[in-house]
Short mmCIF file of C-alpha atoms in Angstrom, two decimals:
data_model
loop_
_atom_site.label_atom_id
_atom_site.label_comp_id
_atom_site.label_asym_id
_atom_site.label_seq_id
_atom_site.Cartn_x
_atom_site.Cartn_y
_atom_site.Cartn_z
CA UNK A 1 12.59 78.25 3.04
CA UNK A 2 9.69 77.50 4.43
CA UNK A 3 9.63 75.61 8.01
CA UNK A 4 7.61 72.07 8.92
CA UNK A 5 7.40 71.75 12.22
CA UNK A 6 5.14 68.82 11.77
CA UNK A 7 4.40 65.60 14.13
CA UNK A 8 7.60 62.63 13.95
CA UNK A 9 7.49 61.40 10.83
CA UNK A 10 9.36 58.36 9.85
CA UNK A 11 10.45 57.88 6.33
CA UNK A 12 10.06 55.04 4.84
CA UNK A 13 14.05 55.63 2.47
CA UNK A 14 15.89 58.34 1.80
CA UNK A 15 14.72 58.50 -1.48
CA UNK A 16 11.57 60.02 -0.13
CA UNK A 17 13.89 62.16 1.57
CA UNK A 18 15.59 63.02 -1.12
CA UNK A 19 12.32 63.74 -3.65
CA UNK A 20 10.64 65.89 -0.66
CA UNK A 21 10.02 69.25 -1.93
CA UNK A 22 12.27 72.24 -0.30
CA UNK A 23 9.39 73.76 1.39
CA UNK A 24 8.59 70.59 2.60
CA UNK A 25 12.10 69.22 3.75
CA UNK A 26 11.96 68.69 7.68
CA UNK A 27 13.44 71.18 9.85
CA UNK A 28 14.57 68.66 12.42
CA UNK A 29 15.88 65.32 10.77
CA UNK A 30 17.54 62.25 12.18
CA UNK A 31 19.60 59.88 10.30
CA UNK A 32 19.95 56.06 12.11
CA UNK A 33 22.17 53.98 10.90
CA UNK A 34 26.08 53.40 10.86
CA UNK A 35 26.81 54.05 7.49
CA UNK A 36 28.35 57.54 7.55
CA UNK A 37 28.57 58.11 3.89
CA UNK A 38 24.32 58.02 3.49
CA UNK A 39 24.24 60.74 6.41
CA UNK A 40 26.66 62.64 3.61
CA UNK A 41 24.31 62.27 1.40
CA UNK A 42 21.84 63.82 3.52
CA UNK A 43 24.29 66.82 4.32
CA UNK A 44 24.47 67.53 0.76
CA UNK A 45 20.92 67.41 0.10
CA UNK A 46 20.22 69.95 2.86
CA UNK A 47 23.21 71.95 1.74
CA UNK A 48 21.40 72.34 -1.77
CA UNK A 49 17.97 73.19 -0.86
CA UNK A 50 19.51 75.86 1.62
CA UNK A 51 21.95 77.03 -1.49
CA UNK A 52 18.54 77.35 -3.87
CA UNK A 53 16.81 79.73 -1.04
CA UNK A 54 17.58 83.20 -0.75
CA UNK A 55 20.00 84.10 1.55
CA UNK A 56 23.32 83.02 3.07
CA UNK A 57 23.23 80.60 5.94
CA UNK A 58 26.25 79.25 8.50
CA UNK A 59 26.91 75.62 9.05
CA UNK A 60 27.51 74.38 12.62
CA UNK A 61 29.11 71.31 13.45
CA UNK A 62 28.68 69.54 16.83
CA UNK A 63 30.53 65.96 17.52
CA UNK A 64 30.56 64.29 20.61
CA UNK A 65 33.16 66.16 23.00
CA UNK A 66 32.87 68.15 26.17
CA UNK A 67 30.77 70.97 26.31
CA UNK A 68 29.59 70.29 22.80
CA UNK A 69 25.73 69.62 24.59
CA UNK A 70 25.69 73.23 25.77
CA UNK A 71 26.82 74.62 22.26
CA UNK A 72 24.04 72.54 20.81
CA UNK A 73 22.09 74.43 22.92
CA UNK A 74 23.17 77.42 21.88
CA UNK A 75 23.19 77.66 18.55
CA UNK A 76 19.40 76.08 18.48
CA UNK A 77 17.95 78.66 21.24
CA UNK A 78 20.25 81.98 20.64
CA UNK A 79 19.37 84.23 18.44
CA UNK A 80 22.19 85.20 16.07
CA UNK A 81 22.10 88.67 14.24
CA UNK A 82 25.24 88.08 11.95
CA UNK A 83 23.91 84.36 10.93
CA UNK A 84 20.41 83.90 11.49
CA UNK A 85 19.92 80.97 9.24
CA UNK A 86 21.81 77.90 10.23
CA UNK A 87 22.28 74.15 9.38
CA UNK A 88 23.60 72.60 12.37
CA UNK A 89 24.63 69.04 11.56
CA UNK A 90 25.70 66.91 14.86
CA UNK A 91 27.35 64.05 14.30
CA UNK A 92 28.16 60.94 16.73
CA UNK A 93 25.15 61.71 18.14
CA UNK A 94 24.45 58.60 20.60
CA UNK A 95 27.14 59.69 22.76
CA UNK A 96 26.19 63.04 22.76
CA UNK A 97 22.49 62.62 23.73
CA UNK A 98 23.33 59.68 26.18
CA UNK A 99 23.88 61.91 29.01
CA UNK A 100 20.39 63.68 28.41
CA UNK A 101 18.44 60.64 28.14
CA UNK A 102 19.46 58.74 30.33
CA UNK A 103 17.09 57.44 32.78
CA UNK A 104 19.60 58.04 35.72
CA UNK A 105 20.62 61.36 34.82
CA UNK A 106 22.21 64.08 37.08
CA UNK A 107 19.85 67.28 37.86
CA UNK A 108 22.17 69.22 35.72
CA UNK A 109 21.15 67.04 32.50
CA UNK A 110 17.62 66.82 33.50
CA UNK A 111 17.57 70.95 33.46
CA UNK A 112 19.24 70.68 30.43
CA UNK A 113 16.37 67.80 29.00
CA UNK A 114 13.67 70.23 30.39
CA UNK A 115 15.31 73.10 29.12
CA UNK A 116 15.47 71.55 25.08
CA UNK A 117 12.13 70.12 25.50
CA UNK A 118 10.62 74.07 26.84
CA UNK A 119 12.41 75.88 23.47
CA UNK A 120 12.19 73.52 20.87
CA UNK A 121 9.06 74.13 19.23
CA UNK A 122 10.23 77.77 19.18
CA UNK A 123 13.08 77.33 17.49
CA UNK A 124 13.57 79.93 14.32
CA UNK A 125 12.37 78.90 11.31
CA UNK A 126 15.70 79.99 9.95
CA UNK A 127 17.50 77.04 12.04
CA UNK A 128 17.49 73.61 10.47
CA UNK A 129 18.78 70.30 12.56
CA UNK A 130 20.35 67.29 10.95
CA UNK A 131 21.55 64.31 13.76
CA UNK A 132 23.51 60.97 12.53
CA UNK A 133 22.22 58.81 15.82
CA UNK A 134 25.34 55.77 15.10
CA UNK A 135 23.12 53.43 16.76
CA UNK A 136 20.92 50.35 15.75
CA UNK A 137 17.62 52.20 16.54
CA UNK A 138 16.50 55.84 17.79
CA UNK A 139 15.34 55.99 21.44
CA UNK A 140 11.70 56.87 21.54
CA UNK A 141 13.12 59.04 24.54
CA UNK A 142 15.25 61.45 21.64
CA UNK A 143 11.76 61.52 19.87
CA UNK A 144 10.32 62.92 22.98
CA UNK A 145 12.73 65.64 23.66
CA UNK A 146 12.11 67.09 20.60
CA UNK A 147 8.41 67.17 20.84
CA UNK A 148 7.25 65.38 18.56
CA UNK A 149 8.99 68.13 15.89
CA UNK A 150 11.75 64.93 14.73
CA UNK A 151 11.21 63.59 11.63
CA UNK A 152 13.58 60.12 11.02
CA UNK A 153 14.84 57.65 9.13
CA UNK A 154 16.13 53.87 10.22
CA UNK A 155 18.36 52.20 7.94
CA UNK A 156 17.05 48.69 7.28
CA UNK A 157 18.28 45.29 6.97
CA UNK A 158 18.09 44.25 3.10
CA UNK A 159 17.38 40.70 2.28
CA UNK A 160 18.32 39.58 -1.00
CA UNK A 161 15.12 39.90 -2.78
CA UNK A 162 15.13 44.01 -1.68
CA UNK A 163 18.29 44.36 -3.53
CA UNK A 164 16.71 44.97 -6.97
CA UNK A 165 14.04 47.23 -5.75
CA UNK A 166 16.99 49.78 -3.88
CA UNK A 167 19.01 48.99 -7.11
CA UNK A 168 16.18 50.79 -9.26
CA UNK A 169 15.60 53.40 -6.78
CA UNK A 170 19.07 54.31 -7.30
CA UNK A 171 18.58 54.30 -10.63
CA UNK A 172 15.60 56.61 -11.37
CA UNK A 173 17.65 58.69 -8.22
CA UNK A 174 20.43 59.05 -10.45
CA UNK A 175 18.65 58.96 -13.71
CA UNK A 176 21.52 55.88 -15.16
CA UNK A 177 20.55 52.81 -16.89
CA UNK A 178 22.89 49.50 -16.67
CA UNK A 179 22.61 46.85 -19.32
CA UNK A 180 20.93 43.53 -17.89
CA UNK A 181 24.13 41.59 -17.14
CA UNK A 182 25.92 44.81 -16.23
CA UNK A 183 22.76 45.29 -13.46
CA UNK A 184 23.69 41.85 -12.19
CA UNK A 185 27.19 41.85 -11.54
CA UNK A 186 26.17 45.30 -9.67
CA UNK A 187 23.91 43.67 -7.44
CA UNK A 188 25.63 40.29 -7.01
CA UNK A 189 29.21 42.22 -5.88
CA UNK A 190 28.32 45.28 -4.20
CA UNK A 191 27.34 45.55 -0.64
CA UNK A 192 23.90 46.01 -0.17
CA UNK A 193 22.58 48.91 1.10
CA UNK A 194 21.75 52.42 -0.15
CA UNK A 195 24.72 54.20 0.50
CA UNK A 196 26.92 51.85 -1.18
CA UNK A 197 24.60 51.39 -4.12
CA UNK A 198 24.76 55.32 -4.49
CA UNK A 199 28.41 56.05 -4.07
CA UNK A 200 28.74 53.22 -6.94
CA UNK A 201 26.77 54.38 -9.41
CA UNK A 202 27.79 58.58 -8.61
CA UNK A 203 31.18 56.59 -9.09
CA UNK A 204 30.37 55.40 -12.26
CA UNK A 205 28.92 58.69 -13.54
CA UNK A 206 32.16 60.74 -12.50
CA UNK A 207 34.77 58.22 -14.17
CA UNK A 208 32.71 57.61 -17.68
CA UNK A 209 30.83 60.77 -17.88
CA UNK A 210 28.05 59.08 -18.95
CA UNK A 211 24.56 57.56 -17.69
CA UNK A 212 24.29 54.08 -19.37
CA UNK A 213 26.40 51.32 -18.38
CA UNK A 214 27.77 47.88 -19.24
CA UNK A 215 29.25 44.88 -17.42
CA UNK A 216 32.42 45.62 -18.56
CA UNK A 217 32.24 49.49 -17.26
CA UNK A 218 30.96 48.02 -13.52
CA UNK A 219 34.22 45.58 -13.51
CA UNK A 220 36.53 48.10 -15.24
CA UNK A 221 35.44 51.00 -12.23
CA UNK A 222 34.11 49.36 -9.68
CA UNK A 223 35.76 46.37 -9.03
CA UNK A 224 40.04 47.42 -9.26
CA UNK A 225 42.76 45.24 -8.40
CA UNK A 226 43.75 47.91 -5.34
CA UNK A 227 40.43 47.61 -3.54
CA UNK A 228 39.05 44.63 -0.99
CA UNK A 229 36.22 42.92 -2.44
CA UNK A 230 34.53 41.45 0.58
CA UNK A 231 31.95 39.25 -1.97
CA UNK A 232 35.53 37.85 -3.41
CA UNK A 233 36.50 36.95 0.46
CA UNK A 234 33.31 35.41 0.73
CA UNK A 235 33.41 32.80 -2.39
CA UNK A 236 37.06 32.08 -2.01
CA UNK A 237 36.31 31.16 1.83
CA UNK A 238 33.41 28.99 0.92
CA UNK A 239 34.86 27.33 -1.78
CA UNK A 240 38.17 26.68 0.53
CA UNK A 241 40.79 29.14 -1.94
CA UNK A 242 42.66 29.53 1.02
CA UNK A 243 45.58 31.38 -1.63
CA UNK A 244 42.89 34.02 -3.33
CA UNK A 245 41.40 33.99 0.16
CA UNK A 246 44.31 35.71 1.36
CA UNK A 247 45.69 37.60 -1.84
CA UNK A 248 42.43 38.98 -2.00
CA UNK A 249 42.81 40.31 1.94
CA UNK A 250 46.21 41.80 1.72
CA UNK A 251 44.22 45.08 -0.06
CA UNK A 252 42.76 45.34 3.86
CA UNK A 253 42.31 48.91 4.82
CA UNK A 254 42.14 48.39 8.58
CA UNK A 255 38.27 49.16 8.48
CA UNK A 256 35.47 47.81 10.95
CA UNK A 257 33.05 48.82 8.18
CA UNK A 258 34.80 45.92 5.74
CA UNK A 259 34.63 43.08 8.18
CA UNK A 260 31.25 44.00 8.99
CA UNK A 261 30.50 43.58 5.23
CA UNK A 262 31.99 40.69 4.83
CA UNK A 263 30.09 38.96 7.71
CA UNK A 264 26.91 40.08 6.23
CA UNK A 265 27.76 38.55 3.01
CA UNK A 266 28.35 35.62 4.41
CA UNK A 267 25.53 35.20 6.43
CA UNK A 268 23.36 35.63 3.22
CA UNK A 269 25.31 32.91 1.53
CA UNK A 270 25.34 30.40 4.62
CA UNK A 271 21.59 31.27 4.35
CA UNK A 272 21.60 30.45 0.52
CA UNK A 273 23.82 27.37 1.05
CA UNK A 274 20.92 26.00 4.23
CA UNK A 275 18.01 26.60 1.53
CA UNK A 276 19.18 24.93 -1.78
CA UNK A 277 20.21 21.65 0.35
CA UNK A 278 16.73 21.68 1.92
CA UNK A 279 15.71 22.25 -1.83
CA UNK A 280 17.80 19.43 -3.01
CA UNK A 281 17.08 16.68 0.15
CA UNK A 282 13.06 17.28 -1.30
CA UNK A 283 13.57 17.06 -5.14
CA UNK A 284 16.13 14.31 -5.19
CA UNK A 285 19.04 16.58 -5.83
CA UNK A 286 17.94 18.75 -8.24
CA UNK A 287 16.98 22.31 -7.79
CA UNK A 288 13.73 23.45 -9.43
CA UNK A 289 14.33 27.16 -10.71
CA UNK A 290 10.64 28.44 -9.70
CA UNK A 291 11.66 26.81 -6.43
CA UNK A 292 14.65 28.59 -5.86
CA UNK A 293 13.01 31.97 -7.17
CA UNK A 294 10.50 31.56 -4.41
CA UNK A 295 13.01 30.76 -2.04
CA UNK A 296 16.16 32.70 -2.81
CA UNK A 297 14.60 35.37 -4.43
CA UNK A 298 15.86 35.35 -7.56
CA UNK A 299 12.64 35.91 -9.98
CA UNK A 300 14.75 39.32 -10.69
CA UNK A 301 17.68 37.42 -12.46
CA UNK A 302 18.59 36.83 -15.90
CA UNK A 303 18.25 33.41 -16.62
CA UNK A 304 21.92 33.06 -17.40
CA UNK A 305 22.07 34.56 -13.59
CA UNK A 306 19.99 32.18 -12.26
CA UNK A 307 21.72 28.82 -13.68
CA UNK A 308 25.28 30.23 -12.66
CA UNK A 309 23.62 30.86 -8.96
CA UNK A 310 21.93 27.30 -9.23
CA UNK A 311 25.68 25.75 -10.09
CA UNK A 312 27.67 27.96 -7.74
CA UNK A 313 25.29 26.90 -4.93
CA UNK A 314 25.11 22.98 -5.63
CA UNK A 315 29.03 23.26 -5.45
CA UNK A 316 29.46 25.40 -2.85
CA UNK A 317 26.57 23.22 -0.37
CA UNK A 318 29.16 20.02 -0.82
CA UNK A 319 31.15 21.12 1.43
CA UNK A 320 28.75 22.11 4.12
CA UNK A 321 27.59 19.84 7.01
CA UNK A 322 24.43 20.71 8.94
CA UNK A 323 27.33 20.59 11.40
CA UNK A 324 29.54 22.53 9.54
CA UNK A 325 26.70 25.26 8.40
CA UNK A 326 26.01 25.59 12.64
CA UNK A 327 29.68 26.22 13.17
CA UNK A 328 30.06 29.03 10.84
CA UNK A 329 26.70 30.70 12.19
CA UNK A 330 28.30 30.61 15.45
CA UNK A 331 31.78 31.98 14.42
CA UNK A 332 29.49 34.55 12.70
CA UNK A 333 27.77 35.89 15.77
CA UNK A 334 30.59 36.02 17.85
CA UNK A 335 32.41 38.37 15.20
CA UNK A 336 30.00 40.22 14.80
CA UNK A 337 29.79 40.47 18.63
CA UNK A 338 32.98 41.15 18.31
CA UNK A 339 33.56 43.80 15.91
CA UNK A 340 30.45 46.20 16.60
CA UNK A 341 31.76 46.57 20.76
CA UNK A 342 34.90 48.02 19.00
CA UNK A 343 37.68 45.87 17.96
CA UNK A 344 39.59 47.52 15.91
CA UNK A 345 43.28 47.71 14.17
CA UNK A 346 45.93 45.13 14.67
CA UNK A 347 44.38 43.54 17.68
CA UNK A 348 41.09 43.22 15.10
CA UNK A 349 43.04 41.81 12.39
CA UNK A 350 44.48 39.26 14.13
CA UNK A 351 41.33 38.03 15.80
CA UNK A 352 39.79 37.95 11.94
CA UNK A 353 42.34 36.27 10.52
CA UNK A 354 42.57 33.43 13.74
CA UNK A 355 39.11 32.84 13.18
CA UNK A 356 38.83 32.52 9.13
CA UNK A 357 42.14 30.13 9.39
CA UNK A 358 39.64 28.14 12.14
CA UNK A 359 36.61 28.21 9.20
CA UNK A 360 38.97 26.80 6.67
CA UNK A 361 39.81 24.23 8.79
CA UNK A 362 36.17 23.15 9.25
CA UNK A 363 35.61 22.84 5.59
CA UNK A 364 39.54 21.11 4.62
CA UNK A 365 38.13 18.37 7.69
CA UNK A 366 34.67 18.37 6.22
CA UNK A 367 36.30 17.31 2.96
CA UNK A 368 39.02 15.29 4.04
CA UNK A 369 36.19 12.53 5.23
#
């Protein structure tokens, strides 16, 4: 396989990852984002191109854990006779660069930074790099230590009218079709973001064995009694089912990752609930559907979509103050706060539940005036 050892690159998805050509596939690559399963993804894909080129190649892990910095170095600057070609994959990769690039650092990590920055254009062509930096962003400073050899990708935040765009992506990527209604119970329920929208539809694919797909194949899959639907938590909560609320939580797994999800839905329907009562305090209560498409993006929909998102809305606004709608923005942040410094297990699902029993009572007063 031919080596790139271009300028940093930034791609602009992982589909363009994904389609790049194996000659053409980056020899260093960074994955940011906290979604472990797309870095998978990107293991895989790396694994294949190396499995379609000649020869036989050893895969290196490095996590974050003593001394792992100096086997990094290692296996990136040592020639190996028994394995020259590698793919070294390094994983939790914030904490393991921190020491290096930080602007504080002890001599011995500034050798080391000097020392990675000296060797890394010379790595062998035979050596390929994949990082998972668990962070928001990467540090222009990790960019620099590789000299301008790192090619990226940042995951992005996905507004509702991105979701059918990265829908189709995914799939043309996976080469399925879904039936119109089918696409929109896809899109309305599953979390948005690539990875999720992938392992979905590759879940889809290995269950049916086939490649087109109707509503009744997403709910039958997708959507089983055993696992937490965090758009379910979100419409019970709004619409004050305190009982489904709840039923629907005891399939909790203990995971940040599904209270993070959750939040996110509900801060694009607290979004959707703020823009169709601005719609409806300018156009006397009603909501104008080329209005809302502008607004709420959804010019994607089916119209049968659209006029069960108009209703849903309408009811679910009732019960939202401007008060009210402030209140839940600031629970919101603060869980989020919460949650992403590390709260996790019991201790985490206790604070959850205290502060969705708190949002119920916000709506129950709001409707008990």
């Amino acid at each position: 396989m031919e080596t790139k050892k271009s300028q940093a690159r930034e791609f602009s998805s992982l589909f363009q990852l994904f389609k790049t050509q194996t000659s053409n596939l980056p020899q260093f690559f960074a994955y940011t984002g906290e979604d472990s399963y797309e870095f998978e993804l990107i293991i895989d894909h790396y694994k294949e191109a190396l499995s379609k080129s000649s020869g036989a190649y050893e895969i290196i892990l490095i996590v974050s854990e003593s001394g792992e910095q100096a086997k990094l170095f290692a296996e990136l600057f040592t020639p190996d006779m028994f394995y020259p070609r590698k793919l070294i994959i390094v994983k939790q990769a914030a904490a393991l660069f921190k020491p290096i690039l930080d602007t504080k650092a002890t001599q011995e990590w500034k050798d080391f930074a000097s020392g990675f920055r000296k060797n890394i254009t010379a790595v062998s062509d035979e050596i390929f790099l994949i990082v998972h930096y668990d962070g928001k962003d990467i540090p222009q400073s990790l960019v620099q230590l590789f000299q301008g050899t790192l090619n990226y990708y940042k995951t992005k935040f996905l507004y509702p009218s991105d979701y059918p765009k990265v829908f189709k992506e995914v799939c043309d990527q996976e080469q399925v079709h879904f039936e119109p209604n089918a696409a929109d119970e896809f899109i309305h329920r599953i979390p948005a973001n690539v990875g999720a929208y992938l392992k979905s539809v590759k879940k889809l694919k290995q269950y049916l064995h086939r490649s087109k797909f109707t509503i009744e194949d997403v709910n039958s899959v997708l959507f089983s009694q055993n696992e937490l639907n965090t758009n379910t938590l979100v419409e019970t909560l709004v619409q004050k089912r305190k009982v489904d609320f709840f039923k629907e939580f005891t399939k909790f797994n203990d995971q940040n990752s599904e209270i993070l999800s959750f939040l996110t839905r509900l801060t694009y329907k607290l979004d959707e609930i703020r823009k169709i009562k601005v719609i409806r305090a300018r156009h006397n209560g009603e909501v104008p559907i080329p209005l809302m498409d502008d607004l709420l993006k959804t010019g994607s929909f089916s119209d049968a979509r659209k006029n069960f998102v108009r209703r849903q809305l309408v009811s679910d606004s009732a019960s939202f103050t401007d008060k009210v709608l402030d209140q839940f923005y600031d629970q919101v942040i603060e869980m989020n706060i919460k949650f992403k410094s590390g709260l996790r297990d019991e201790e985490g699902k206790n604070y959850f539940l205290q502060k969705v029993i708190y949002l119920f009572s916000l709506l129950q007063e709001r409707s008990s005036k």
